[in-house]
Tab-separated table of C-alpha atoms and ligand atoms in Angstrom:
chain	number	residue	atom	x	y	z
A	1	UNK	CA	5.328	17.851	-15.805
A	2	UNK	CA	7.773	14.979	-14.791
A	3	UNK	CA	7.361	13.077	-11.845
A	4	UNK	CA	9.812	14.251	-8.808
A	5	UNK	CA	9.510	14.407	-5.201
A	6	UNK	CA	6.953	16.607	-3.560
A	7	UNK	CA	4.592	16.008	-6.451
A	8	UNK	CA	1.530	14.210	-6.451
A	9	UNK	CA	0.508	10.999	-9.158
A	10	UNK	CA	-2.422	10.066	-9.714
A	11	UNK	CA	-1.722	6.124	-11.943
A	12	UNK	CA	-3.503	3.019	-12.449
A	13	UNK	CA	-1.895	-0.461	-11.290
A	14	UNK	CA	-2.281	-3.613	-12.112
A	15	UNK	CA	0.503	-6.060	-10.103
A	16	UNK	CA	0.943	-9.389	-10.234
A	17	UNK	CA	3.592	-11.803	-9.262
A	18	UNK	CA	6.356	-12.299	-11.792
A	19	UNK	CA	5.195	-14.814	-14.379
A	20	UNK	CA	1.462	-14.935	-12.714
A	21	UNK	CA	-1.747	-13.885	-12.796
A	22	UNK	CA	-2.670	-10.374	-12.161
A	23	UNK	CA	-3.797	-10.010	-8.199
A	24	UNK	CA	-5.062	-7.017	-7.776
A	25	UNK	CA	-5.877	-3.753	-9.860
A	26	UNK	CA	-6.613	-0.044	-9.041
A	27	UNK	CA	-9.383	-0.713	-12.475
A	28	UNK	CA	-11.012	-3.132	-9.963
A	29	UNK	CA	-12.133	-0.006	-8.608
A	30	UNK	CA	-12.520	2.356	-10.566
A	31	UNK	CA	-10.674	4.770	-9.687
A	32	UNK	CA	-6.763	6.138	-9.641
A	33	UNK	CA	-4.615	5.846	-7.134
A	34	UNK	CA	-3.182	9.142	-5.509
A	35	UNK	CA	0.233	9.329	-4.016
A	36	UNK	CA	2.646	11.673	-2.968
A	37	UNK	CA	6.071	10.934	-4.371
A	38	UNK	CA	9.343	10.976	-1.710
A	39	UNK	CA	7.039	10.226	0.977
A	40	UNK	CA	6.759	6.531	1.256
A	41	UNK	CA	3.608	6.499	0.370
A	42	UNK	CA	4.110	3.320	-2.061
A	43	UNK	CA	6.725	0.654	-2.304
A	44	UNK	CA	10.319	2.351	-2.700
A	45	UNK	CA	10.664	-0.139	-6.054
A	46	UNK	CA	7.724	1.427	-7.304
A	47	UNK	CA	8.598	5.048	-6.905
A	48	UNK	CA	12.065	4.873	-8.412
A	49	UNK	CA	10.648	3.111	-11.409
A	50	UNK	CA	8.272	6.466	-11.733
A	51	UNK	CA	10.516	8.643	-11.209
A	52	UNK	CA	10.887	11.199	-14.203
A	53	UNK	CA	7.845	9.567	-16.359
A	54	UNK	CA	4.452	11.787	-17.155
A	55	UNK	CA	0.939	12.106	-17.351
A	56	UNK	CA	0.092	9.889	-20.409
A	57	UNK	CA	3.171	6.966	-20.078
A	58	UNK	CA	2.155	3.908	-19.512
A	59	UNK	CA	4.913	1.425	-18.665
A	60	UNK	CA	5.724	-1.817	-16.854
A	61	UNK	CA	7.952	-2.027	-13.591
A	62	UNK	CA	9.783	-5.825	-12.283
A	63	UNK	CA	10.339	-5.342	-9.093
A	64	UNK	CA	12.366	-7.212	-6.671
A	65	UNK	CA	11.232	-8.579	-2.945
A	66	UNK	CA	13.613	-6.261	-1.484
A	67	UNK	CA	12.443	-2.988	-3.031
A	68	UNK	CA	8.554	-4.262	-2.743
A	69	UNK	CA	7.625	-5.787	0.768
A	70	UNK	CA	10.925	-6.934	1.800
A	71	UNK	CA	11.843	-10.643	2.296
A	72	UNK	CA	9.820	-13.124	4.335
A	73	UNK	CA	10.839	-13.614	7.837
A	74	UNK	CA	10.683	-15.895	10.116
A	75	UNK	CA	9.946	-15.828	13.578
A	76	UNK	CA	7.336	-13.390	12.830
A	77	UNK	CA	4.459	-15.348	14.165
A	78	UNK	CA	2.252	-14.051	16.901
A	79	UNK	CA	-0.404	-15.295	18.853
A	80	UNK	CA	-3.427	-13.353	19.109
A	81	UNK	CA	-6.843	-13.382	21.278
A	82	UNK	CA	-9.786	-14.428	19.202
A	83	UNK	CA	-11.795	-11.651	20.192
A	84	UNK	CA	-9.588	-9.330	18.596
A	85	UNK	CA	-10.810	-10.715	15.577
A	86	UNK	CA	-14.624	-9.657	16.139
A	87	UNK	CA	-17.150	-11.931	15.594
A	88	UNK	CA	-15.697	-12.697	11.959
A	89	UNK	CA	-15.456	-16.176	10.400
A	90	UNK	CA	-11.209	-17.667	10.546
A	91	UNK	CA	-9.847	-20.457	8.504
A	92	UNK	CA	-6.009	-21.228	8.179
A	93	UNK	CA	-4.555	-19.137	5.409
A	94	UNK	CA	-7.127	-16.887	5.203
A	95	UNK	CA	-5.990	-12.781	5.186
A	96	UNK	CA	-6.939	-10.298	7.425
A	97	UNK	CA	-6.597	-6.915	8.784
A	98	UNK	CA	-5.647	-6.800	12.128
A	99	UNK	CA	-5.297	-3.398	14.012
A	100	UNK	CA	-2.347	-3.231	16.143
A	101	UNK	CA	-0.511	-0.411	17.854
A	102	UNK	CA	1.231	0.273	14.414
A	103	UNK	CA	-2.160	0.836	12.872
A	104	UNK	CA	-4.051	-1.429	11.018
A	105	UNK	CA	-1.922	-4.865	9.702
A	106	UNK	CA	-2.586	-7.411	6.702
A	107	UNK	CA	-1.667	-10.731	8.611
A	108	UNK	CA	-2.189	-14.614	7.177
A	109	UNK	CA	-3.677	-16.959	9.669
A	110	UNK	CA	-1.874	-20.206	10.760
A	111	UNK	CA	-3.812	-21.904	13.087
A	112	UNK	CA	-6.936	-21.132	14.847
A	113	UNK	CA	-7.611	-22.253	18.443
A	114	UNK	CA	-9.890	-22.507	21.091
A	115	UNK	CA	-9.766	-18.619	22.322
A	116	UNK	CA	-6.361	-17.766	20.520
A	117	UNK	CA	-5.283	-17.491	16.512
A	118	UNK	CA	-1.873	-17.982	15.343
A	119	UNK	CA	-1.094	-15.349	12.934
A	120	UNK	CA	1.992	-14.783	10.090
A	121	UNK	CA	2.671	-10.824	10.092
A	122	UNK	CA	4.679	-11.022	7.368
A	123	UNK	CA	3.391	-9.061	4.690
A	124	UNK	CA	1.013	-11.101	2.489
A	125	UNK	CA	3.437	-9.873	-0.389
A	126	UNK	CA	6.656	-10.559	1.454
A	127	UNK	CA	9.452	-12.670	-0.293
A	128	UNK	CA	7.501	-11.861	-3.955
A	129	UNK	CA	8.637	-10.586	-6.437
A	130	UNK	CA	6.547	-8.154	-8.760
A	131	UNK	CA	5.014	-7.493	-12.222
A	132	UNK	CA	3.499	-3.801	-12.290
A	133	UNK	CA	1.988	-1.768	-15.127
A	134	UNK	CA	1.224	1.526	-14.728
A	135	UNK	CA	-0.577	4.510	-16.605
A	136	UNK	CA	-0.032	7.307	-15.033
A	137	UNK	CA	-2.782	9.622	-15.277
A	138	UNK	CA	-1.566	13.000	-14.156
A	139	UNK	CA	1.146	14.872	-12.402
A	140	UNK	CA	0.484	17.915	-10.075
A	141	UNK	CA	2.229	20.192	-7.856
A	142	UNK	CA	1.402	18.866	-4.389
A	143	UNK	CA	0.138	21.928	-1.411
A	144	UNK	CA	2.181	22.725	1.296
A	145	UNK	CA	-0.555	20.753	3.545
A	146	UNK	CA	0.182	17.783	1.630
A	147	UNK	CA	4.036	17.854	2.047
A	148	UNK	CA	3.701	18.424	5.935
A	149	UNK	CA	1.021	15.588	6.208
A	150	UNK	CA	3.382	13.395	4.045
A	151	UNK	CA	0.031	12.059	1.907
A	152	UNK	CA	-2.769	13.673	-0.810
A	153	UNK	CA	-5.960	14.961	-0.304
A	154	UNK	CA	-8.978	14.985	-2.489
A	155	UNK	CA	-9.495	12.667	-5.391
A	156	UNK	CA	-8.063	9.215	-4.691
A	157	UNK	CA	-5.860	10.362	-1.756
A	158	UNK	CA	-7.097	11.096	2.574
A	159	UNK	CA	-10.174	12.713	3.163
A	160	UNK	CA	-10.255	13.350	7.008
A	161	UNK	CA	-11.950	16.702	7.454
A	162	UNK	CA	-9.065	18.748	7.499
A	163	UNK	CA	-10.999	22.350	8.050
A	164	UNK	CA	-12.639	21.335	11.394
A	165	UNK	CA	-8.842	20.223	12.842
A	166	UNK	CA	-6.733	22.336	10.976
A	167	UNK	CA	-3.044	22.704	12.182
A	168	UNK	CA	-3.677	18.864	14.224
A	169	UNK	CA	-1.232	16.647	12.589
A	170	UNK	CA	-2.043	13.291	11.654
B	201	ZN	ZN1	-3.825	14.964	5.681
C-alpha cells in the first residue's frame, strides 16, 4: 500500500541539521511515530517527500527552512511572567514548553528577570534546514474517526478516551 492522503504511517526518524549531528530520533524512544498523511500532522517538507513510498523503504529527505519550520523571524520576542514558568529552573538559551492560548509552545529563553522572562517563539527549528531518514514501517487505511479528528489513534498516535466522549470533537 503506497502512502496517500487519508492514510496513516507509522516511520522512524532520525533529523538532523544539514551537515550535523543527528538531534533527535523517534529510536530514542522506542517506538514509531504515527501520523495521518494530508492532515498537517508533520512538516509539509516531510510529507511530500513520503508521498507514494511503502512499508519497508527506507530513504533520506533534505529539507528546506521553508517547507520544515519556516524562516526565523524577528520581532517575535515576548515577555512573559515568571510564574508562568512554574517553579522550574531558567537560564538564557535554555528550551521550553510554554502553554499559550494556541496550545502548548517550544520557546528559547533570552533573558531572565526579576518577575518577567524574555522569550524567542520562534520555533527552536526555525531558519534550519534539515537532514531526515526515514523507515517507514507500515501503511494503513486510516477510520473515518481518524479523518474527522484530523490525527491517529492507538499505537504511536492520540489516546484520549474516545468511548466516554464520543461524537465531542477535539
Ligand atoms: Zn482523536
Amino acid at each position: 500500500m503506497k502512502i496517500e492522503k487519508d492514510r496513516v504511517v507509522r516511520f522512524h526518524y532520525t533529523v538532523s541539521e544539514q551537515g550535523g549531528e543527528p538531534v533527535e530520533s523517534s529510536k530514542d524512544r522506542g517506538e514509531p511515530l504515527a501520523i495521518l498523511m494530508g492532515h498537517g500532522n508533520i512538516i509539509p517538507g516531510l510529507e511530500k517527500a513520503m508521498e507514494g513510498r511503502a512499508a519497508g523503504d527506507s530513504f533520506s529527505a533534505e529539507v528546506p527552512a521553508a517547507e520544515a519550520y519556516g524562516e526565523r523571524r524577528d520581532g517575535l520576542s515576548q515577555r512573559v511572567p515568571k510564574k508562568h514558568f512554574g517553579g522550574q529552573k531558567l537560564g538564557v538559551g535554555q528550551q521550553v514548553v510554554l502553554n499559550t492560548n494556541f496550545g502548548p509552545r517550544a520557546v528559547t529563553i533570552q533573558k531572565v528577570g526579576m518577575s518577567v522572562v524574555d522569550v524567542d517563539l520562534n520555533h527552536p527549528m526555525a531558519g534550519k534546514d534539515l537532514h531526515f531518514d526515514i523507515e517507514i514501517v507500515e501503511v494503513r487505511e486510516a477510520q473515518q474517526v481518524e479523518i474527522e479528528h484530523g490525527h491517529v489513534h492507538g499505537d504511536g498516535g492520540h489516546d484520549h478516551g474516545h468511548d466516554a466522549d464520543a461524537g465531542k470533537a477535539d
